[in-house]
N, CA and C of each residue as an Amber inpcrd file, in Angstrom:
protein
   459
 -51.7760000  37.9360000 -40.0410000 -50.6200000  37.0660000 -40.1000000
 -49.3560000  37.9260000 -40.1820000 -48.3960000  37.6480000 -39.3020000
 -47.1260000  38.3460000 -39.2920000 -46.1580000  37.5950000 -40.1830000
 -45.4730000  38.3240000 -41.0260000 -44.4820000  37.6960000 -41.8990000
 -43.1080000  37.9550000 -41.3180000 -42.3610000  36.9090000 -41.1290000
 -41.0240000  37.0220000 -40.5650000 -40.0470000  37.4170000 -41.6590000
 -39.3670000  38.5330000 -41.4660000 -38.3490000  38.9910000 -42.4000000
 -37.0310000  38.9980000 -41.6430000 -36.0320000  38.3540000 -42.2020000
 -34.7470000  38.2500000 -41.5300000 -33.8400000  39.3760000 -41.9790000
 -33.2670000  40.1140000 -41.0040000 -32.4080000  41.2480000 -41.3160000
 -31.0200000  41.1160000 -40.7070000 -30.6920000  39.9920000 -40.1380000
 -29.3910000  39.8310000 -39.4920000 -28.2750000  39.6550000 -40.4980000
 -27.0670000  39.6910000 -40.0100000 -25.9000000  39.4610000 -40.8450000
 -25.0410000  38.3850000 -40.2120000 -24.3350000  37.5760000 -41.0060000
 -23.6360000  36.4180000 -40.4750000 -22.5040000  36.7350000 -39.5040000
 -21.8860000  37.9190000 -39.5940000 -20.7470000  38.1910000 -38.7310000
 -21.1370000  38.8550000 -37.4180000 -22.3660000  39.2870000 -37.2940000
 -22.7760000  40.0450000 -36.1100000 -22.9150000  39.1370000 -34.8880000
 -22.4920000  39.6160000 -33.7180000 -22.6600000  38.8370000 -32.4890000
 -24.1140000  38.8290000 -32.0590000 -24.4700000  37.8990000 -31.1700000
 -25.8510000  37.8670000 -30.7040000 -26.1690000  39.1180000 -29.8760000
 -27.3580000  39.6440000 -30.0800000 -27.8670000  40.7250000 -29.2450000
 -29.3670000  40.5290000 -29.1080000 -29.9680000  41.2580000 -28.1660000
 -31.3810000  41.0380000 -27.8500000 -32.2680000  41.2850000 -29.0590000
 -31.9730000  42.2970000 -29.8620000 -32.8180000  42.5880000 -31.0300000
 -32.7760000  41.4500000 -32.0430000 -31.5960000  40.9360000 -32.2970000
 -31.4520000  39.8180000 -33.2440000 -32.1590000  38.5750000 -32.6970000
 -32.0240000  38.3270000 -31.4220000 -32.6670000  37.1600000 -30.8340000
 -34.1890000  37.2860000 -30.8530000 -34.6860000  38.5010000 -30.6620000
 -36.1390000  38.7020000 -30.7620000 -36.6380000  38.4390000 -32.1890000
 -35.8330000  38.7650000 -33.1820000 -36.2250000  38.4490000 -34.5690000
 -36.2690000  36.9360000 -34.7710000 -35.3010000  36.2210000 -34.1840000
 -35.3290000  34.7600000 -34.2690000 -36.5740000  34.2060000 -33.5730000
 -36.9050000  34.7650000 -32.4370000 -38.1130000  34.3200000 -31.7080000
 -39.3490000  34.5410000 -32.5790000 -39.4270000  35.6880000 -33.2470000
 -40.5800000  35.9630000 -34.1170000 -40.6510000  34.9370000 -35.2480000
 -39.5210000  34.5800000 -35.8090000 -39.5030000  33.5490000 -36.8570000
 -39.9320000  32.1990000 -36.3050000 -39.4230000  31.8680000 -35.1100000
 -39.7980000  30.6070000 -34.4550000 -41.3050000  30.5480000 -34.2190000
 -41.8500000  31.6320000 -33.7080000 -43.2690000  31.6440000 -33.3800000
 -44.1280000  31.5640000 -34.6220000 -43.6110000  32.0230000 -35.7280000
 -44.3660000  31.9210000 -36.9770000 -44.3400000  30.4970000 -37.5140000
 -43.1960000  29.8190000 -37.3950000 -43.1310000  28.4550000 -37.9470000
 -43.6130000  27.4210000 -36.9390000 -43.7150000  27.7870000 -35.6510000
 -44.1700000  26.8610000 -34.6250000 -45.1700000  27.5620000 -33.7090000
 -46.3050000  27.9800000 -34.2360000 -47.2410000  28.7590000 -33.4270000
 -47.8060000  27.9960000 -32.2300000 -47.7960000  26.6770000 -32.2930000
 -48.3420000  25.8820000 -31.1990000 -47.2440000  25.2900000 -30.3140000
 -46.0110000  25.7910000 -30.4770000 -44.9050000  25.2750000 -29.6790000
 -44.6320000  23.8280000 -29.9860000 -44.9800000  22.9530000 -29.0800000
 -44.6800000  21.5290000 -29.2080000 -45.8520000  20.7090000 -29.7400000
 -46.9160000  21.3460000 -30.1670000 -48.1220000  20.6110000 -30.5460000
 -47.9520000  19.7910000 -31.8350000 -47.0960000  20.2330000 -32.7290000
 -46.9270000  19.5300000 -33.9970000 -45.4410000  19.4470000 -34.3410000
 -45.0520000  18.4480000 -35.1310000 -43.6550000  18.3760000 -35.5630000
 -43.2700000  19.6490000 -36.3430000 -42.0620000  20.1290000 -36.1150000
 -41.6040000  21.3650000 -36.7230000 -40.4150000  21.0650000 -37.6160000
 -40.5100000  21.4890000 -38.8710000 -39.4190000  21.3220000 -39.8210000
 -38.8200000  22.7000000 -40.0780000 -37.6660000  22.9630000 -39.4480000
 -37.0450000  24.2740000 -39.5820000 -36.5700000  24.5520000 -41.0070000
 -36.2120000  23.5190000 -41.7490000 -35.7510000  23.7140000 -43.1230000
 -36.8480000  24.3240000 -43.9880000 -38.0960000  24.0390000 -43.6490000
 -39.2030000  24.6110000 -44.4130000 -39.8210000  25.8160000 -43.7140000
 -39.7680000  25.8600000 -42.3830000 -40.4840000  26.8960000 -41.6430000
 -39.7390000  28.1960000 -41.4400000 -38.4070000  28.1290000 -41.2740000
 -37.6440000  29.3500000 -41.0430000 -37.2850000  30.0120000 -42.3750000
 -37.2220000  31.3440000 -42.4050000 -36.7800000  32.0380000 -43.6120000
 -35.3490000  31.6450000 -43.9570000 -35.0180000  31.6580000 -45.2290000
 -33.6970000  31.2520000 -45.7020000 -32.5830000  32.0450000 -45.0270000
 -32.7870000  33.3370000 -44.8190000 -31.7540000  34.1560000 -44.1880000
 -31.4540000  33.7270000 -42.7720000 -32.4930000  33.4000000 -42.0120000
 -32.3090000  32.9320000 -40.6350000 -31.6000000  31.5730000 -40.6410000
 -32.0070000  30.6820000 -41.5360000 -31.3460000  29.3710000 -41.6300000
 -29.8730000  29.5270000 -41.9990000 -29.5740000  30.4600000 -42.8900000
 -28.1850000  30.6600000 -43.3190000 -27.3250000  31.2370000 -42.2010000
 -27.9230000  32.0540000 -41.3490000 -27.1520000  32.6850000 -40.2760000
 -26.9680000  31.8010000 -39.0510000 -27.8680000  30.8920000 -38.8190000
 -27.8130000  30.0820000 -37.6000000 -26.4810000  29.3590000 -37.3800000
 -25.8450000  28.7440000 -38.3800000 -24.5770000  28.0680000 -38.0960000
 -23.5110000  28.9940000 -37.5060000 -23.3470000  30.1820000 -38.0600000
 -22.3450000  31.1190000 -37.5260000 -22.7430000  31.6120000 -36.1460000
 -24.0090000  31.8540000 -35.9480000 -24.4920000  32.3330000 -34.6500000
 -24.2950000  31.2510000 -33.5830000 -24.5800000  30.0230000 -33.9330000
 -24.4790000  28.9360000 -32.9710000 -23.0370000  28.5240000 -32.6920000
 -22.1170000  28.9330000 -33.5380000 -20.7090000  28.5900000 -33.3300000
 -20.0230000  29.5160000 -32.3250000 -20.6990000  30.5460000 -31.9000000
 -20.1060000  31.5010000 -30.9580000 -19.9240000  30.8390000 -29.5840000
 -19.0050000  31.3650000 -28.8150000 -18.7440000  30.8350000 -27.4750000
 -19.8970000  31.1850000 -26.5360000 -20.0770000  30.3770000 -25.5140000
 -21.1480000  30.6270000 -24.5410000 -21.0060000  31.9960000 -23.8860000
 -19.7850000  32.4500000 -23.7030000 -19.5610000  33.7420000 -23.0610000
 -20.1270000  34.8960000 -23.8960000 -20.3180000  34.6840000 -25.1910000
 -20.8850000  35.7220000 -26.0650000 -22.3860000  35.9050000 -25.8470000
 -23.0060000  34.9660000 -25.1690000 -24.4680000  34.9490000 -25.0680000
 -25.0280000  35.5920000 -23.8200000 -24.2670000  35.6930000 -22.7600000
 -24.8020000  36.1490000 -21.4670000 -25.4780000  37.5080000 -21.5720000
 -24.8290000  38.4790000 -22.1510000 -25.4190000  39.8130000 -22.2570000
 -26.6210000  39.8440000 -23.1680000 -26.5850000  39.0470000 -24.2230000
 -27.6790000  39.0420000 -25.1990000 -28.9590000  38.4530000 -24.6180000
 -28.8470000  37.4180000 -23.8090000 -30.0560000  36.7590000 -23.2970000
 -30.5950000  37.4210000 -22.0350000 -29.7870000  38.2380000 -21.3740000
 -30.2040000  38.8550000 -20.1140000 -31.4250000  39.7680000 -20.2820000
 -31.5780000  40.3940000 -21.4420000 -32.6850000  41.3190000 -21.6520000
 -33.9510000  40.6920000 -22.2030000 -33.9590000  39.3850000 -22.3670000
 -35.1310000  38.7070000 -22.9260000 -36.0790000  38.2510000 -21.8270000
 -37.3670000  38.1370000 -22.1760000 -38.3110000  37.6320000 -21.1790000
 -38.3260000  36.1110000 -21.1910000 -38.9930000  35.5310000 -20.2160000
 -38.9910000  34.0810000 -20.0300000 -39.5150000  33.3480000 -21.2570000
 -40.6230000  33.7990000 -21.8240000 -41.1790000  33.0800000 -22.9870000
 -40.2250000  33.1460000 -24.1840000 -39.5240000  34.2480000 -24.3460000
 -38.5390000  34.3510000 -25.4340000 -37.3870000  33.3780000 -25.2090000
 -36.9280000  33.2810000 -23.9750000 -35.8390000  32.3500000 -23.6690000
 -36.2530000  30.9000000 -23.9160000 -37.4540000  30.5390000 -23.5090000
 -37.9340000  29.1630000 -23.7290000 -38.0130000  28.8920000 -25.2250000
 -38.5350000  29.8330000 -25.9950000 -38.6250000  29.6410000 -27.4400000
 -37.2390000  29.4870000 -28.0610000 -36.2600000  30.2510000 -27.5760000
 -34.9050000  30.1320000 -28.1220000 -34.2640000  28.7920000 -27.7580000
 -34.5000000  28.3020000 -26.5560000 -33.9880000  26.9740000 -26.1910000
 -34.5050000  25.9540000 -27.2030000 -35.7810000  26.0030000 -27.4730000
 -36.3770000  25.0480000 -28.4170000 -35.8480000  25.2370000 -29.8320000
 -35.7750000  26.4800000 -30.2760000 -35.2700000  26.7600000 -31.6280000
 -33.8420000  26.2590000 -31.7830000 -32.9580000  26.6110000 -30.8410000
 -31.5570000  26.2120000 -30.9660000 -31.3920000  24.6950000 -30.8830000
 -32.1730000  24.0380000 -30.0400000 -32.1000000  22.5800000 -29.9350000
 -32.5220000  21.9230000 -31.2470000 -33.6170000  22.4110000 -31.8380000
 -34.0610000  21.8410000 -33.1140000 -33.0920000  22.1770000 -34.2440000
 -32.5170000  23.3650000 -34.2160000 -31.5580000  23.7330000 -35.2600000
 -30.3780000  22.7680000 -35.2430000 -29.8990000  22.4270000 -34.0480000
 -28.7920000  21.4640000 -33.9480000 -29.1760000  20.1200000 -34.5500000
 -30.4060000  19.7080000 -34.3120000 -30.8640000  18.3960000 -34.7730000
 -31.2020000  18.3810000 -36.2580000 -31.6300000  19.5130000 -36.8180000
 -32.1900000  19.4970000 -38.1780000 -31.3750000  20.2350000 -39.2400000
 -30.6020000  21.2210000 -38.8570000 -29.9570000  22.0700000 -39.8680000
 -28.4570000  21.7940000 -39.9480000 -27.9440000  21.5900000 -41.1480000
 -26.5090000  21.3340000 -41.3090000 -25.6760000  22.5040000 -40.7960000
 -24.5930000  22.1710000 -40.1130000 -23.6740000  23.1860000 -39.6200000
 -24.0760000  23.8190000 -38.3100000 -25.1740000  23.3940000 -37.7140000
 -25.6470000  23.9990000 -36.4640000 -25.2760000  23.1810000 -35.2320000
 -24.4980000  22.1410000 -35.3950000 -24.1120000  21.3280000 -34.2600000
 -23.2070000  22.1650000 -33.3610000 -23.6150000  22.3410000 -32.1060000
 -22.8420000  23.2050000 -31.1980000 -22.3400000  22.4580000 -29.9630000
 -22.9170000  21.3100000 -29.6570000 -22.4550000  20.5390000 -28.5020000
 -22.4940000  21.3540000 -27.2260000 -21.3760000  21.3630000 -26.4950000
 -21.3410000  22.0600000 -25.2130000 -21.4070000  23.5770000 -25.3560000
 -21.2130000  24.1070000 -26.5570000 -21.3040000  25.5520000 -26.8060000
 -22.6990000  25.9820000 -27.2200000 -23.6560000  25.1240000 -27.1630000
 -24.9970000  25.4360000 -27.6460000 -25.5830000  26.6600000 -26.9600000
 -26.0870000  27.6070000 -27.7490000 -26.7480000  28.7540000 -27.1430000
 -28.0090000  28.3600000 -26.3740000 -28.5350000  27.1820000 -26.6320000
 -29.6700000  26.6970000 -25.8360000 -29.2600000  26.5920000 -24.3700000
 -28.0150000  26.2140000 -24.1060000 -27.5230000  26.1400000 -22.7280000
 -27.4590000  27.5140000 -22.0830000 -27.0300000  28.5150000 -22.8420000
 -26.9600000  29.8830000 -22.3040000 -28.3650000  30.3730000 -21.9340000
 -29.3370000  30.0730000 -22.7730000 -30.7230000  30.4680000 -22.4760000
 -31.2550000  29.7100000 -21.2690000 -30.9450000  28.4150000 -21.1850000
 -31.4050000  27.5990000 -20.0540000 -30.7590000  28.0870000 -18.7550000
 -29.4940000  28.4530000 -18.8060000 -28.8160000  28.9740000 -17.6070000
 -29.4870000  30.2660000 -17.1320000 -29.8530000  31.1220000 -18.0710000
 -30.5260000  32.3720000 -17.7020000 -31.8850000  32.0710000 -17.0720000
 -32.6040000  31.1050000 -17.6200000 -33.8870000  30.7230000 -17.0360000
 -33.7020000  30.1970000 -15.6130000 -32.7040000  29.3540000 -15.4030000
 -32.4510000  28.8180000 -14.0580000 -32.0510000  29.9300000 -13.0930000
 -31.2180000  30.8660000 -13.5710000 -30.7800000  31.9770000 -12.7060000
 -31.9690000  32.8120000 -12.2440000 -32.9900000  32.8950000 -13.0730000
 -34.2010000  33.6570000 -12.7130000 -35.2080000  32.8260000 -11.9310000
 -34.9240000  31.5280000 -11.7790000 -35.8820000  30.6500000 -11.1170000
 -37.1070000  30.3910000 -11.9770000 -36.9330000  30.4670000 -13.3010000
 -38.0740000  30.3690000 -14.2230000 -37.9440000  29.2220000 -15.2140000
 -37.0770000  28.2500000 -14.9190000 -36.8950000  27.1330000 -15.8520000
 -38.1410000  26.2370000 -15.7930000 -38.8550000  26.0720000 -16.9300000
 -40.0970000  25.2720000 -16.9200000 -39.8090000  23.7770000 -16.7270000
 -40.6250000  23.1490000 -15.9120000 -40.4480000  21.7210000 -15.6230000
 -40.5140000  20.8520000 -16.8760000 -41.3300000  21.2160000 -17.8450000
 -41.4890000  20.3850000 -19.0340000 -40.4340000  20.5890000 -20.1130000
 -39.5100000  21.5080000 -19.8980000 -38.5330000  21.8080000 -20.9520000
 -37.4760000  20.7160000 -21.1060000 -36.9810000  20.1660000 -20.0120000
 -35.9650000  19.1120000 -20.1160000 -36.5220000  17.8690000 -20.8190000
 -37.7130000  17.3890000 -20.4840000 -38.2530000  16.2550000 -21.2540000
 -38.4310000  16.5980000 -22.7390000 -38.8340000  17.8290000 -23.0510000
 -38.9680000  18.2540000 -24.4410000 -37.6180000  18.1760000 -25.1390000
 -36.5680000  18.6410000 -24.4760000 -35.2260000  18.5840000 -25.0620000
 -34.7860000  17.1500000 -25.2990000 -35.0750000  16.2780000 -24.3690000
 -34.6890000  14.8640000 -24.5220000 -35.3870000  14.2260000 -25.7230000
 -36.6340000  14.6260000 -25.9720000 -37.3760000  14.0740000 -27.1160000
 -36.8950000  14.6280000 -28.4470000 -36.4280000  15.8680000 -28.4760000
 -36.1480000  16.5350000 -29.7410000 -34.6870000  16.7710000 -30.0490000
 -33.8000000  16.4800000 -29.1150000 -32.3860000  16.7840000 -29.3390000
 -31.5100000  15.5990000 -28.9520000 -30.4690000  15.4080000 -29.7000000
 -29.4760000  14.3940000 -29.3610000 -28.2670000  14.9890000 -28.6630000
 -28.2940000  16.2770000 -28.3610000 -27.1620000  16.9450000 -27.7210000
 -27.1580000  16.5680000 -26.2380000 -26.1950000  15.8060000 -25.8400000
 -26.1140000  15.3290000 -24.4520000 -25.8020000  16.4390000 -23.4570000
 -25.3810000  17.6010000 -23.9480000 -25.0570000  18.7060000 -23.0610000
 -26.2660000  19.5720000 -22.6910000 -27.3990000  19.3340000 -23.3390000
 -28.5740000  20.1530000 -23.0610000 -29.3650000  19.5690000 -21.9100000
 -29.8840000  20.3820000 -21.0490000 -29.9020000  21.8400000 -21.0550000
 -28.7750000  22.4860000 -20.2680000 -27.9040000  21.6830000 -19.6400000
 -26.9790000  22.2300000 -18.6570000 -25.6680000  22.7530000 -19.2270000
 -25.3110000  22.3480000 -20.4250000 -23.9800000  22.6840000 -20.9360000
 -22.9810000  21.6970000 -20.3500000 -21.7170000  22.0040000 -20.4890000
 -20.6760000  21.1460000 -19.9360000 -20.5920000  21.3500000 -18.4270000
 -20.6840000  20.2680000 -17.6830000 -20.5860000  20.3760000 -16.2240000
 -19.1960000  20.8530000 -15.8060000 -18.1900000  20.5960000 -16.6270000
 -16.8450000  21.1040000 -16.3280000 -16.8200000  22.6260000 -16.3600000
 -17.5740000  23.2260000 -17.2610000 -17.6250000  24.6830000 -17.3340000
 -18.2870000  25.2730000 -16.0940000 -19.2090000  24.5380000 -15.4980000
 -19.8970000  25.0440000 -14.3120000 -19.0320000  24.9430000 -13.0600000
 -18.0770000  23.9990000 -13.0370000 -17.2500000  23.8180000 -11.8520000
 -15.8950000  24.4880000 -11.9700000 -15.4970000  24.8570000 -13.1540000
 -14.2050000  25.4830000 -13.3750000 -14.2350000  26.9220000 -12.8750000
 -13.2440000  27.3400000 -12.0620000 -13.2420000  28.7260000 -11.5990000
 -12.9700000  29.6700000 -12.7640000 -13.5560000  30.8640000 -12.6890000
 -13.3240000  31.8370000 -13.7520000 -11.9240000  32.4090000 -13.6140000
 -11.4320000  33.0350000 -14.6800000 -10.0950000  33.6050000 -14.6940000
  -9.9560000  34.7020000 -13.6450000 -11.0290000  35.3870000 -13.3380000
 -10.9620000  36.4910000 -12.3840000 -11.1590000  36.0190000 -10.9470000
 -11.3660000  34.7320000 -10.7470000 -11.6840000  34.2400000  -9.4230000
 -10.4400000  34.0650000  -8.5610000  -9.2400000  34.1480000  -9.1230000
  -8.0370000  33.9650000  -8.3280000  -7.7300000  32.4930000  -8.1440000
  -6.8300000  32.1990000  -7.2140000  -6.4120000  30.8280000  -7.0510000
  -6.9240000  30.1680000  -5.7890000  -7.5970000  30.8950000  -4.9410000
  -8.0880000  30.3010000  -3.7240000  -9.1280000  31.1750000  -3.0700000
  -9.4600000  30.8250000  -1.8390000 -10.4830000  31.6120000  -1.1370000
  -9.9650000  33.0080000  -0.8110000 -10.9080000  33.9000000  -0.6100000
 -10.5590000  35.2670000  -0.2270000  -9.9270000  35.2390000   1.1520000
  -8.8770000  36.0360000   1.3950000  -8.2720000  36.0570000   2.7340000
  -9.2230000  36.6960000   3.7400000  -9.1530000  36.2580000   4.9540000
  -9.9910000  36.8280000   6.0260000  -9.3380000  38.1140000   6.5150000
 -10.1760000  39.0610000   6.8410000  -9.6450000  40.3110000   7.3970000
 -10.1810000  40.5810000   8.7650000
């Protein structure tokens, strides 16, 4: 049996090592994934529960680099963990900034988004932005994109 020990700090930004520790905690409290109801208040270590609100309050742009180095199963586990944290833990409400959206976007970019994940999210989360995030964010041009199409040469 692996014991999950939380070593993160509340002010630190998300990074792959910290997210892998969260995945290890998730896998310990939910070894069967969706097979049984999961109570994060009892299953996650106190340190991880205490850090989640600050971690989940970060902007979506803070997550891209952190999730890029994770494998598909880790990303799926994080989508589930973050969705349940929003539903069950005080202060974890993230709405359109949910890190679950950042993980889901990375899965879609890799062509690895599991078909059963969206129905799972609908059953376990009340966040209307999951799994896609805000559609306005997806259609809004980035600051570096300029004001129009590239000129022809």
